[in-house]
Coordinates of C-alpha atoms and ligand atoms in Angstrom, one line a residue:
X16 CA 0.0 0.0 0.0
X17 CA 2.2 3.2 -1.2
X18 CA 0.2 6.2 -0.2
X19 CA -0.1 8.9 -2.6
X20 CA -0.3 12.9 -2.0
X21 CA -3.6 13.6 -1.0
X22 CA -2.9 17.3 -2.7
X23 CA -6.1 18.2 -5.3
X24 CA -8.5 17.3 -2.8
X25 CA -10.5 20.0 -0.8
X26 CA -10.8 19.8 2.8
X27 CA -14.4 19.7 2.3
X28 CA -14.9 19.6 6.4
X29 CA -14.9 23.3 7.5
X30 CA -14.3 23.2 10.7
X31 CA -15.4 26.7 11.5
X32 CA -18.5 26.3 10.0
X33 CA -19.7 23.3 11.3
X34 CA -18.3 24.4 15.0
X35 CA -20.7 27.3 14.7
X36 CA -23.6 25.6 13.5
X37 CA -23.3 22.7 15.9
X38 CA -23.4 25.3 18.9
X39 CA -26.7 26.7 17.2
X40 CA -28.8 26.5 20.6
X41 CA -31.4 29.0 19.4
X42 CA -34.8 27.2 18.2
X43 CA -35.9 28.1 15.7
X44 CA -39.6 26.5 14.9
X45 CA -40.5 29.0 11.5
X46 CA -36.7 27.0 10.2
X47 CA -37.3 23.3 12.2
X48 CA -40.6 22.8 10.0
X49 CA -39.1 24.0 6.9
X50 CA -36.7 21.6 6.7
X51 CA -38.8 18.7 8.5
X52 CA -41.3 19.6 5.2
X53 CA -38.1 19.5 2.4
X54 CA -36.7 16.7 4.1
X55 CA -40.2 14.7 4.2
X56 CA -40.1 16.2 0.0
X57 CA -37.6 13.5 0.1
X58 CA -34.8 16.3 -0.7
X59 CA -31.5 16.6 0.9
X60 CA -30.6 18.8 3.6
X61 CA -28.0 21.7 3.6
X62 CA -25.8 21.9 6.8
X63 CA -27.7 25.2 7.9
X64 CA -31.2 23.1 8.0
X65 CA -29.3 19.6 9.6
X66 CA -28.1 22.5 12.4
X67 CA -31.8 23.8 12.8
X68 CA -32.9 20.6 13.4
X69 CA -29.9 19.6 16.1
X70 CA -30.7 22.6 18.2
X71 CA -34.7 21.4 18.8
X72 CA -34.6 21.4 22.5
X73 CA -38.3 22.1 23.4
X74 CA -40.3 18.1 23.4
X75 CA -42.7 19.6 21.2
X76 CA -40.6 20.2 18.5
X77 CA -38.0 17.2 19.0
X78 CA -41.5 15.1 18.8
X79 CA -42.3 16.1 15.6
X80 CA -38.5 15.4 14.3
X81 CA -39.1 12.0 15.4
X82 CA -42.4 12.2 13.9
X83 CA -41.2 13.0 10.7
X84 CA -37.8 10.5 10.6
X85 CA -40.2 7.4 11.3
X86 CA -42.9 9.3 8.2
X87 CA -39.8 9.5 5.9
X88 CA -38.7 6.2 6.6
X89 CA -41.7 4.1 6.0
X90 CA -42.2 6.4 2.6
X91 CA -38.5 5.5 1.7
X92 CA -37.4 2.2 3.3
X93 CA -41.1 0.5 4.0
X94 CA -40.5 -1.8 7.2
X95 CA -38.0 -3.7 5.4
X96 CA -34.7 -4.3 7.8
X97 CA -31.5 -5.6 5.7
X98 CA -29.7 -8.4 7.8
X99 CA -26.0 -8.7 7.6
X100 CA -23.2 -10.3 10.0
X101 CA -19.9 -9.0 10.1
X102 CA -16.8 -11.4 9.8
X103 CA -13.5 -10.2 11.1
X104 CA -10.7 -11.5 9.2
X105 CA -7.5 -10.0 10.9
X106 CA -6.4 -8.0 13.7
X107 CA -3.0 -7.5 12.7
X108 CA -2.6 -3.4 13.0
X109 CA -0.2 -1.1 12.3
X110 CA -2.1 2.0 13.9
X111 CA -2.3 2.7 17.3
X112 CA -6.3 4.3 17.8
X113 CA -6.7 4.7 21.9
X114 CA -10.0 3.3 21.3
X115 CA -9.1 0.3 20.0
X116 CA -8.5 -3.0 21.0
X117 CA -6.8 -4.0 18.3
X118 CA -3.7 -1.2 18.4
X119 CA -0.4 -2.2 17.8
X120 CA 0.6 -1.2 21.5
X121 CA -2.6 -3.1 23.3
X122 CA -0.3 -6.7 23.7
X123 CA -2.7 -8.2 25.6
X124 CA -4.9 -8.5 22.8
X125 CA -4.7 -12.2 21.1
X126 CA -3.8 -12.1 17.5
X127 CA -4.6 -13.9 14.7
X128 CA -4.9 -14.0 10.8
X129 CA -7.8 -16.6 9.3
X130 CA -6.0 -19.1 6.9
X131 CA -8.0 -19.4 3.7
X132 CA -9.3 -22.9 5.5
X133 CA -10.7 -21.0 8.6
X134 CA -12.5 -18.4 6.6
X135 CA -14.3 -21.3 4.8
X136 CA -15.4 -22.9 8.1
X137 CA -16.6 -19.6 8.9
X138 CA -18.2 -18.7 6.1
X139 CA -20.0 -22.4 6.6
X140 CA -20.8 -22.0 9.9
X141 CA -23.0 -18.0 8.7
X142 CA -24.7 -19.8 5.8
X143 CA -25.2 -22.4 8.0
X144 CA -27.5 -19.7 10.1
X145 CA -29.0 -18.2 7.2
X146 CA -26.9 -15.3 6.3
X147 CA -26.3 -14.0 2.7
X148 CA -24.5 -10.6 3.3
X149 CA -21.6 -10.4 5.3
X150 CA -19.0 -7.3 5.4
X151 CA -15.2 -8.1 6.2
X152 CA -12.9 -6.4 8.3
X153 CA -9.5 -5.7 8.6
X154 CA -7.1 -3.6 10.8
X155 CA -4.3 -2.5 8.8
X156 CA -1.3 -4.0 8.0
X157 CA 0.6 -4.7 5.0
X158 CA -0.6 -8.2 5.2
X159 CA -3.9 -7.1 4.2
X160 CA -3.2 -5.9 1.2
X161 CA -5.2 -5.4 -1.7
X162 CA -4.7 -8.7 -3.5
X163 CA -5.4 -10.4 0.2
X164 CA -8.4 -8.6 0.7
X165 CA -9.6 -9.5 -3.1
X166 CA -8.8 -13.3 -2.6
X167 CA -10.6 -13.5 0.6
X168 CA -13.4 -12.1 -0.8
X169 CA -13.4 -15.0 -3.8
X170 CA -12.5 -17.3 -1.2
X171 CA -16.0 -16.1 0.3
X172 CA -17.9 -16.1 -2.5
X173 CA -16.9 -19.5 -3.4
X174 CA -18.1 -21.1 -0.2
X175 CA -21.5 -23.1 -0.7
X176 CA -22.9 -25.5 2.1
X177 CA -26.3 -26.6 1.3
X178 CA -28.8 -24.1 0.0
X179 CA -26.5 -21.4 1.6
X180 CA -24.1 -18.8 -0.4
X181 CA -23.1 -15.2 0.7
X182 CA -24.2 -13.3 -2.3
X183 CA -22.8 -9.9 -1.1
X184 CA -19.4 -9.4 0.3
X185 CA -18.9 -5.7 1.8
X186 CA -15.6 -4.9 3.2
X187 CA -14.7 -2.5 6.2
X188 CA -10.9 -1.7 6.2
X189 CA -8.2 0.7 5.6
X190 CA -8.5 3.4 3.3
X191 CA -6.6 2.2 -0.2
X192 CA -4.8 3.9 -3.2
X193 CA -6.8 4.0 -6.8
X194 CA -4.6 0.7 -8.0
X195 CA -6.1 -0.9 -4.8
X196 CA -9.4 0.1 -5.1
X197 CA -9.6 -1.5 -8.5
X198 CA -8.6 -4.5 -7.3
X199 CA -10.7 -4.8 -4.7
X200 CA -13.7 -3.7 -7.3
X201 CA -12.2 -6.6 -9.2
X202 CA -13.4 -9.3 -6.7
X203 CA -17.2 -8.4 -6.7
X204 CA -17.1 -6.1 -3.5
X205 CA -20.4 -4.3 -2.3
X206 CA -19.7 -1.8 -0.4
X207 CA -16.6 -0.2 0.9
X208 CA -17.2 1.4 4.4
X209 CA -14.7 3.4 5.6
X210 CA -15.9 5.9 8.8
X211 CA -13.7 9.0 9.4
X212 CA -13.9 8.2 12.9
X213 CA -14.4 11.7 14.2
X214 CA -14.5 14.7 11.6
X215 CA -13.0 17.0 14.3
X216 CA -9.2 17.6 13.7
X217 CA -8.3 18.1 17.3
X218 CA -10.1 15.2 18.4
X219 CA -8.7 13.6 15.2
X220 CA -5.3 14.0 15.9
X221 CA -5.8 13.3 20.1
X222 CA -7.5 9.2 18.9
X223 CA -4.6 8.9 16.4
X224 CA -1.3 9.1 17.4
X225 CA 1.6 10.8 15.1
X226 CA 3.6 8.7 12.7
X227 CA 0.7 5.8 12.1
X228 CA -0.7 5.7 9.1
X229 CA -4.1 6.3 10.4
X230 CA -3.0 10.3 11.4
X231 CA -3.3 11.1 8.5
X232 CA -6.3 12.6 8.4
X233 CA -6.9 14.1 4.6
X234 CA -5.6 10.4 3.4
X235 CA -8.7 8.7 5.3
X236 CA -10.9 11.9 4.1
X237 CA -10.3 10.9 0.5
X238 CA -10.2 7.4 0.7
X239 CA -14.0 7.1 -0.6
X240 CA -12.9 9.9 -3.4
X241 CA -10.2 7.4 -4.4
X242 CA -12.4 4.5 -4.4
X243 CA -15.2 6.7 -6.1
X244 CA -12.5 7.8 -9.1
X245 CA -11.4 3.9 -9.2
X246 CA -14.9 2.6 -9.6
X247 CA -16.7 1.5 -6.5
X248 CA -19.5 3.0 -6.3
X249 CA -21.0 2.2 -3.6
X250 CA -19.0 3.3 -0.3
X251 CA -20.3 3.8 3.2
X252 CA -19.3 6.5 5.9
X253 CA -18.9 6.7 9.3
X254 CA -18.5 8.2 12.0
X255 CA -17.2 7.1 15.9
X256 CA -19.5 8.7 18.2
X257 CA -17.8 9.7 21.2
X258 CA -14.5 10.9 20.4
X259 CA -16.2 14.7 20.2
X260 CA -19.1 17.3 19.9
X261 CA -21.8 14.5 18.2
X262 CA -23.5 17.2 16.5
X263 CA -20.4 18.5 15.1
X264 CA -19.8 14.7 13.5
X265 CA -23.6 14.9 12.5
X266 CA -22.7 17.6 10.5
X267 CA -19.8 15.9 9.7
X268 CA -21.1 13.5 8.3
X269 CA -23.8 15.2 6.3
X270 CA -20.6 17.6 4.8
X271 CA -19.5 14.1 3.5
X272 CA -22.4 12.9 1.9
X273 CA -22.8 16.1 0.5
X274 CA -19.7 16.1 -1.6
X275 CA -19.8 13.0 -2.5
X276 CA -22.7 13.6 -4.0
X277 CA -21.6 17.2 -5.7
X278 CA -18.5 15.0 -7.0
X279 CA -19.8 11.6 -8.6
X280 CA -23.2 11.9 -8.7
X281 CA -24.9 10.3 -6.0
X282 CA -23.9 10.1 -2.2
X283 CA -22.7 7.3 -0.1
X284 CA -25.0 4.0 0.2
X285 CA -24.4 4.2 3.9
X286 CA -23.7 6.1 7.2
X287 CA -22.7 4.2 10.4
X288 CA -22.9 5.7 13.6
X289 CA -21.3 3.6 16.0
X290 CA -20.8 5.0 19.9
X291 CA -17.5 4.1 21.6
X292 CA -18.0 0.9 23.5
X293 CA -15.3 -0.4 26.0
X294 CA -13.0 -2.4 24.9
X295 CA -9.3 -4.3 25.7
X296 CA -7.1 -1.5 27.7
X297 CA -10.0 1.0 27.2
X298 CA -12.6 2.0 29.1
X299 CA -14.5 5.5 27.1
X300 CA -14.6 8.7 28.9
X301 CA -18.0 9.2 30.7
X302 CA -18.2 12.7 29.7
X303 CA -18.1 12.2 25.9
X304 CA -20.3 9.7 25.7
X305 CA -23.6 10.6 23.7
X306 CA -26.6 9.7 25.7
X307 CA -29.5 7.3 24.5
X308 CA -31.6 10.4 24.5
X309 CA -29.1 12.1 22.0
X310 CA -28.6 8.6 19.9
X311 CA -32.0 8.7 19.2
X312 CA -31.5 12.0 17.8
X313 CA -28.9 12.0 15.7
X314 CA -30.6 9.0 14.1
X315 CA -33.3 11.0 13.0
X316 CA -31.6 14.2 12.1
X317 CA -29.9 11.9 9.8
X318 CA -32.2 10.2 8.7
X319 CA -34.1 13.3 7.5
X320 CA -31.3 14.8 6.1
X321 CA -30.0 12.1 3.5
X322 CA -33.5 10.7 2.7
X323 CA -31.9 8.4 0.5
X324 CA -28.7 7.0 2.4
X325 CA -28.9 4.1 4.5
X326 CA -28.6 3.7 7.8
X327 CA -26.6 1.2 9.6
X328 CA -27.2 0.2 13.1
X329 CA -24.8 -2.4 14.6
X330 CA -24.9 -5.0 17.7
X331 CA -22.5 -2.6 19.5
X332 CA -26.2 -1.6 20.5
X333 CA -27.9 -3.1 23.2
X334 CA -31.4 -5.0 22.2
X335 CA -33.2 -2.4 23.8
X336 CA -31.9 0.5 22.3
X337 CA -32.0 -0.9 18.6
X338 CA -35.4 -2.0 19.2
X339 CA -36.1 2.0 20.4
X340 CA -33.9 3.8 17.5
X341 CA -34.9 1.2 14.7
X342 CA -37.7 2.9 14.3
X343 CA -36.4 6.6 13.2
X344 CA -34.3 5.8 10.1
X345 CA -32.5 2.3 10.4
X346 CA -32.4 0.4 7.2
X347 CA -29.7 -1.9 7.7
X348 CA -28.7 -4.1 11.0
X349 CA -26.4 -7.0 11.6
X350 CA -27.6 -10.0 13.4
X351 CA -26.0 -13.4 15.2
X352 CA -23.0 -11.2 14.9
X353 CA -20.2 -12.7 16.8
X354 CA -16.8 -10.4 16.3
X355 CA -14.0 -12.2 18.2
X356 CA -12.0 -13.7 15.6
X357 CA -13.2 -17.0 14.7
X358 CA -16.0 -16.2 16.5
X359 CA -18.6 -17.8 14.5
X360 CA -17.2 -21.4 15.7
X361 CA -16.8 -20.8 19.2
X362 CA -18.9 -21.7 22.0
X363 CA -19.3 -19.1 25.4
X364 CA -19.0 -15.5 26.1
X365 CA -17.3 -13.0 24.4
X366 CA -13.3 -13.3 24.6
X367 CA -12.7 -9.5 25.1
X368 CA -8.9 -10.2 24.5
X369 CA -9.7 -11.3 20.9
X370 CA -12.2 -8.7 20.3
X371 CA -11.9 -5.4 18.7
X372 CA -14.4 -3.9 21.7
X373 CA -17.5 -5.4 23.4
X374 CA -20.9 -5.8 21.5
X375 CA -24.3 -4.7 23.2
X376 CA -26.5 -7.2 21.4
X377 CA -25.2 -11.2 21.6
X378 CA -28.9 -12.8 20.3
X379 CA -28.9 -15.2 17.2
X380 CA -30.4 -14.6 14.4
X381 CA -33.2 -16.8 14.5
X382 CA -34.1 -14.4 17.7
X383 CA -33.7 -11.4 16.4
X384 CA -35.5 -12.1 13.1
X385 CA -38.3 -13.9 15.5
X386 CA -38.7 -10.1 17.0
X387 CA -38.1 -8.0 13.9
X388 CA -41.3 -10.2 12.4
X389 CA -43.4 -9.5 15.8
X390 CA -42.8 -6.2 15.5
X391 CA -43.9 -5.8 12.5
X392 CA -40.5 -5.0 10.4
X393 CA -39.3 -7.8 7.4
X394 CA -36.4 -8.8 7.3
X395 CA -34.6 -9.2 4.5
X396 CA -31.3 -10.9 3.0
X397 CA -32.1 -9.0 -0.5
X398 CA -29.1 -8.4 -2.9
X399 CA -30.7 -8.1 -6.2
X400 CA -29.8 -4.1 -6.6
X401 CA -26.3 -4.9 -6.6
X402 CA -26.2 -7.7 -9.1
X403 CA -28.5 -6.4 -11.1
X404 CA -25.8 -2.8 -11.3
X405 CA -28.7 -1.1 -9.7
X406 CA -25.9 0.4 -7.5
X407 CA -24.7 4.4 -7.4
X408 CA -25.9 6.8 -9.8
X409 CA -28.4 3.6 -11.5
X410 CA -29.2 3.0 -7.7
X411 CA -30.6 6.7 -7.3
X412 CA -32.4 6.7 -10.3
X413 CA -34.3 3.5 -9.3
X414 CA -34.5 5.4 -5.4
X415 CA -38.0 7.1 -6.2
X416 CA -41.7 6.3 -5.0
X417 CA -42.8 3.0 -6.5
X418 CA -39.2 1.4 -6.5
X419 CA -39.9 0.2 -2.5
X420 CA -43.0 -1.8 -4.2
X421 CA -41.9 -3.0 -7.2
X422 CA -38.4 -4.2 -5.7
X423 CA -37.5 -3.9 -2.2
X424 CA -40.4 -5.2 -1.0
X425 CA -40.4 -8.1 -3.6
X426 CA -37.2 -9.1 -3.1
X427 CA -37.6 -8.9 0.7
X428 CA -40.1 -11.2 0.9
X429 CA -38.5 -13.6 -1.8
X430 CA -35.3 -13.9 0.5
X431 CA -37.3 -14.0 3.6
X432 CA -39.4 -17.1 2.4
X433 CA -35.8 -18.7 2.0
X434 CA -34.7 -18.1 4.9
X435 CA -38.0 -19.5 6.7
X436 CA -37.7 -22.6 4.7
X437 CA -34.1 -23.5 5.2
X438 CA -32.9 -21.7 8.4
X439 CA -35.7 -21.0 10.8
X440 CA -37.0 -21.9 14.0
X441 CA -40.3 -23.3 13.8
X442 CA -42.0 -20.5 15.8
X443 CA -39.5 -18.0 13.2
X444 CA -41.2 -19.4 11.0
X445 CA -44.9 -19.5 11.9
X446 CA -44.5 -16.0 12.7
X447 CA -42.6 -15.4 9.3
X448 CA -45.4 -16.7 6.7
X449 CA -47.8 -15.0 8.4
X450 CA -45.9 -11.7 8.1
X451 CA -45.4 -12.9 4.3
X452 CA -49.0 -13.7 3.3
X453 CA -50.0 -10.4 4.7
X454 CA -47.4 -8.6 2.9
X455 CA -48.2 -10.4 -0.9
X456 CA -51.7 -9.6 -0.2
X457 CA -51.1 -5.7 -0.5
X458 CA -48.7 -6.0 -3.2
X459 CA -50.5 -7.9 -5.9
X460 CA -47.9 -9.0 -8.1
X461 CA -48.4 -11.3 -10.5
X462 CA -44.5 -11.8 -11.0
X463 CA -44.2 -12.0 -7.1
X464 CA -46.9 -14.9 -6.5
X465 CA -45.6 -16.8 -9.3
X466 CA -42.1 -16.5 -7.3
X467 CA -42.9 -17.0 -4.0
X468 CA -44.4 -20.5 -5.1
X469 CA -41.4 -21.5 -6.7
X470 CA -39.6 -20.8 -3.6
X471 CA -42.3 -22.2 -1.1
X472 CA -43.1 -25.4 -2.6
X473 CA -40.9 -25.9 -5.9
X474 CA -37.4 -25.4 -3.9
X475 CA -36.0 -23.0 -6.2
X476 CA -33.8 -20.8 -4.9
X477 CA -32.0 -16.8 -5.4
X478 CA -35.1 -15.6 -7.4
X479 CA -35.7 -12.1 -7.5
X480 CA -37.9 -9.2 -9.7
Ligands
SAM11 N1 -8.8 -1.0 10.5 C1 -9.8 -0.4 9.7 C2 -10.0 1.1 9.9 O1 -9.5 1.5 10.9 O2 -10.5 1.7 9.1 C3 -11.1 -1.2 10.0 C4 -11.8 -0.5 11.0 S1 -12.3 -1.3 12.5 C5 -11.8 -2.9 12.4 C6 -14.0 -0.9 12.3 C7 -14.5 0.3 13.1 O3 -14.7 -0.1 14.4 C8 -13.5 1.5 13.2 O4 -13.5 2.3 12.0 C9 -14.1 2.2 14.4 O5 -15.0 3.2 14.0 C10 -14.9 1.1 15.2 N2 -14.3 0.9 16.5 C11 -13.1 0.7 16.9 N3 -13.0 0.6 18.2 C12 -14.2 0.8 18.7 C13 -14.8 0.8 20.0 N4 -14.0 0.7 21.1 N5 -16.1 1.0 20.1 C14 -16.9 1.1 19.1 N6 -16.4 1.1 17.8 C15 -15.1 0.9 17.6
SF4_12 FE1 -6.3 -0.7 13.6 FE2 -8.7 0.0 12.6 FE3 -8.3 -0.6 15.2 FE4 -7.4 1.6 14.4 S1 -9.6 1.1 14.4 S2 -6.2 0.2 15.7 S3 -6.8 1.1 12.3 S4 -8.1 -2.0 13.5

């Protein structure tokens, strides 16, 4: 991995700006139902209207943010909830983030590459619990190199036990040159998440020490312009919550996903939002930590300002606060997610020495698709956009009213029967037909019926419309 200048890029994060605006404490109702009525118009918001929104402080008005986020999901996302597991595939790291258990100076932490052999057994052992999306990740090290991460992700695809194949391999690791980005393309990737961690120089610069790789903070700025200008079109942001000011990364983060959309067309896929958990050799500082309260925020702020971005919400979460947050924007959460490494073979608690910090929600996937169902959300294992190329720019164009019904909603359903055939408990799946014969009833599609028996009682697999 050679690093190239970063020089031709704007510093598209201005810091003076966004400090202002997130220390906007006047509210401002005339400008909070403005943008709650472009936002729910499905447009984007500028950083002045995410800021109006932040600074709600009366119930009243923070109600009716809420009140709009769970609208402007429904309108955009329907109930569908996309199901992925993570797989951790190396924890060899050359940086040295405070927050992380897997920094080169943590040596408690056990370390461990997965041979080609392991990853299979892994791989097995997710389809063998239904999963077909999985997103790999990496610390970063020169082991991990492009090629390596391109061969793993073959090595993924390649695995099939029984009805079961991961048909969608994102990745989550360091930020690469153009050359390696192209590589990576190369091997079928989905998405390429890469989270800035905190937008925040300061803060930046306090989490990441000098002379790593990681400090430098323009490089990991640009990466998703790289990977944008080497093809992949379909990248995810991030950011850490609780290494500074979380409306500041709010804004952040919206700043992002506004020039990547100025640049190539369309904006990220995704925005993750992690909070700092505790991890090996690091306990996070009380005082920065965002609240539940302000979680639930910043989840609808964002989801009304990037109608059309994803949201991920991860099992870093505790059950109780993804079943309270789901609700305002959440598009995308992972499930059975075990991330010690090897984790998805191993029997007991979680190892904290082989795990990059500690996760909130430990429940299999059977349960948490069980509740999702009983709570009136589908699941869904649906890849079809991105192997049919409805990804970036095509992805946006396909993003309007009327593509939830004749797709999403579809394809949810088509993957979901699978699932409830081949994976599920038997009360999953009592609970799971029901949720699908209710859902083909409003949808009338002739296409879909004639699917959804091929699954149900032909045994046909992988359709979609
Ligand atoms: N090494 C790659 C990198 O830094 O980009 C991969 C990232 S890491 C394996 C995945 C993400 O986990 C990090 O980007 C960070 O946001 C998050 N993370 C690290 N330590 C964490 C902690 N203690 N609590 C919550 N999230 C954490
Ligand atoms: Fe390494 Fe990523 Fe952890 Fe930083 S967050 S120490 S880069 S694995």
């Amino acid at each position: 991995m050679i690093k190239k200048p970063t020089s031709g890029y704007p510093d598209f994060i201005d810091a003076e700006l966004l400090g202002r605006l997130a220390g906007e404490t006047r509210e401002d109702p005339v400008r909070i139902r403005e943008a709650l009525a472009r936002s729910l118009a499905k447009e984007p918001l500028t950083l002045e209207e995410t800021a109006a929104l932040l600074a709600a402080g009366s119930g009243d008005l923070e109600e009716e943010i809420f009140a709009a986020a769970r609208r402007l999901k429904r309108e955009v996302y329907g109930n569908r909830i996309v199901i992925f597991a993570p797989l951790y595939i190396g924890n060899l790291c050359v940086n040295d983030c405070v927050y992380c258990a897997f920094r080169r100076s943590q040596e408690d932490t056990f370390r461990q590459t997965l041979s080609e052999e392991e990853i299979r057994r892994q791989v097995e052992a997710l389809e063998d619990a239904g999963h077909k999306r999985l997103i790999l990740v990496f610390g970063e090290h020169p082991e991990y190199s492009p090629e390596f991460i391109a061969r793993t992700v073959r090595n993924v695809y390649s695995v099939k036990k029984g009805w079961g194949a991961i048909r969608r391999v994102n990745i989550n690791a360091a930020p690469l040159d153009h050359d390696g980005f192209r590589t990576v393309k190369e091997a079928g990737i989905g998405t390429y998440q890469i989270f800035q961690e905190t937008y925040h120089r300061p803060a930046y610069r306090k989490a990441h020490p000098e002379r790593t790789r990681k400090a430098d903070y323009l490089w990991r700025l640009h990466g998703l312009t790289r990977a944008g200008e080497a093809g992949c079109d379909d990248v995810g942001i991030g950011a850490l919550f609780g290494l500074y000011d979380w409306k500041f990364e709010v804004l952040g983060l919206v700043a992002h996903a506004r020039f990547l959309a100025d640049r190539f067309g369309c904006g990220p896929h995704t925005i993750s939002f992690p909070r700092l958990r505790p991890a090996q050799g690091f306990t996070p500082d009380p005082d920065c930590l965002v609240s539940d309260r302000e979680f639930k925020k910043l989840v609808a702020v964002l989801r009304l300002a990037v109608p059309y971005t994803g949201l991920i919400l991860t099992a870093r979460e505790p059950a109780g606060i993804r079943r309270e947050v789901m609700e305002f924007g959440v598009s995308q959460i992972d499930a059975g997610t075990r991330i010690e490494l090897a984790g998805y073979t191993r029997k007991g608690p979680q190892d904290l020495k082989r795990e990059q910090f500690e996760i909130g929600d430990c429940r299999s996937l059977d349960e948490i698709v069980r509740e999702l169902l009983e709570t009136g959300y589908i699941p869904s294992f649906c890849t079809a956009c991105y192997r049919r190329g409805r990804t970036g720019v095509q992805f946006m164009e396909y993003a309007v009213p009327g593509f939830i019904r004749d797709f999403c909603t579809p394809n949810a359903l088509l993957t979901l029967a699978e699932y409830l055939e081949d994976y599920a408990s038997e009360e999953t799946r009592r609970a799971g037909w029901r949720a699908v014969e209710r859902e083909a009833v409003s949808l009338e599609d002739t296409r879909f019926n004639e699917r959804l028996t091929r699954v149900r009682s032909g045994g046909e697999r992988d359709l979609h419309v």
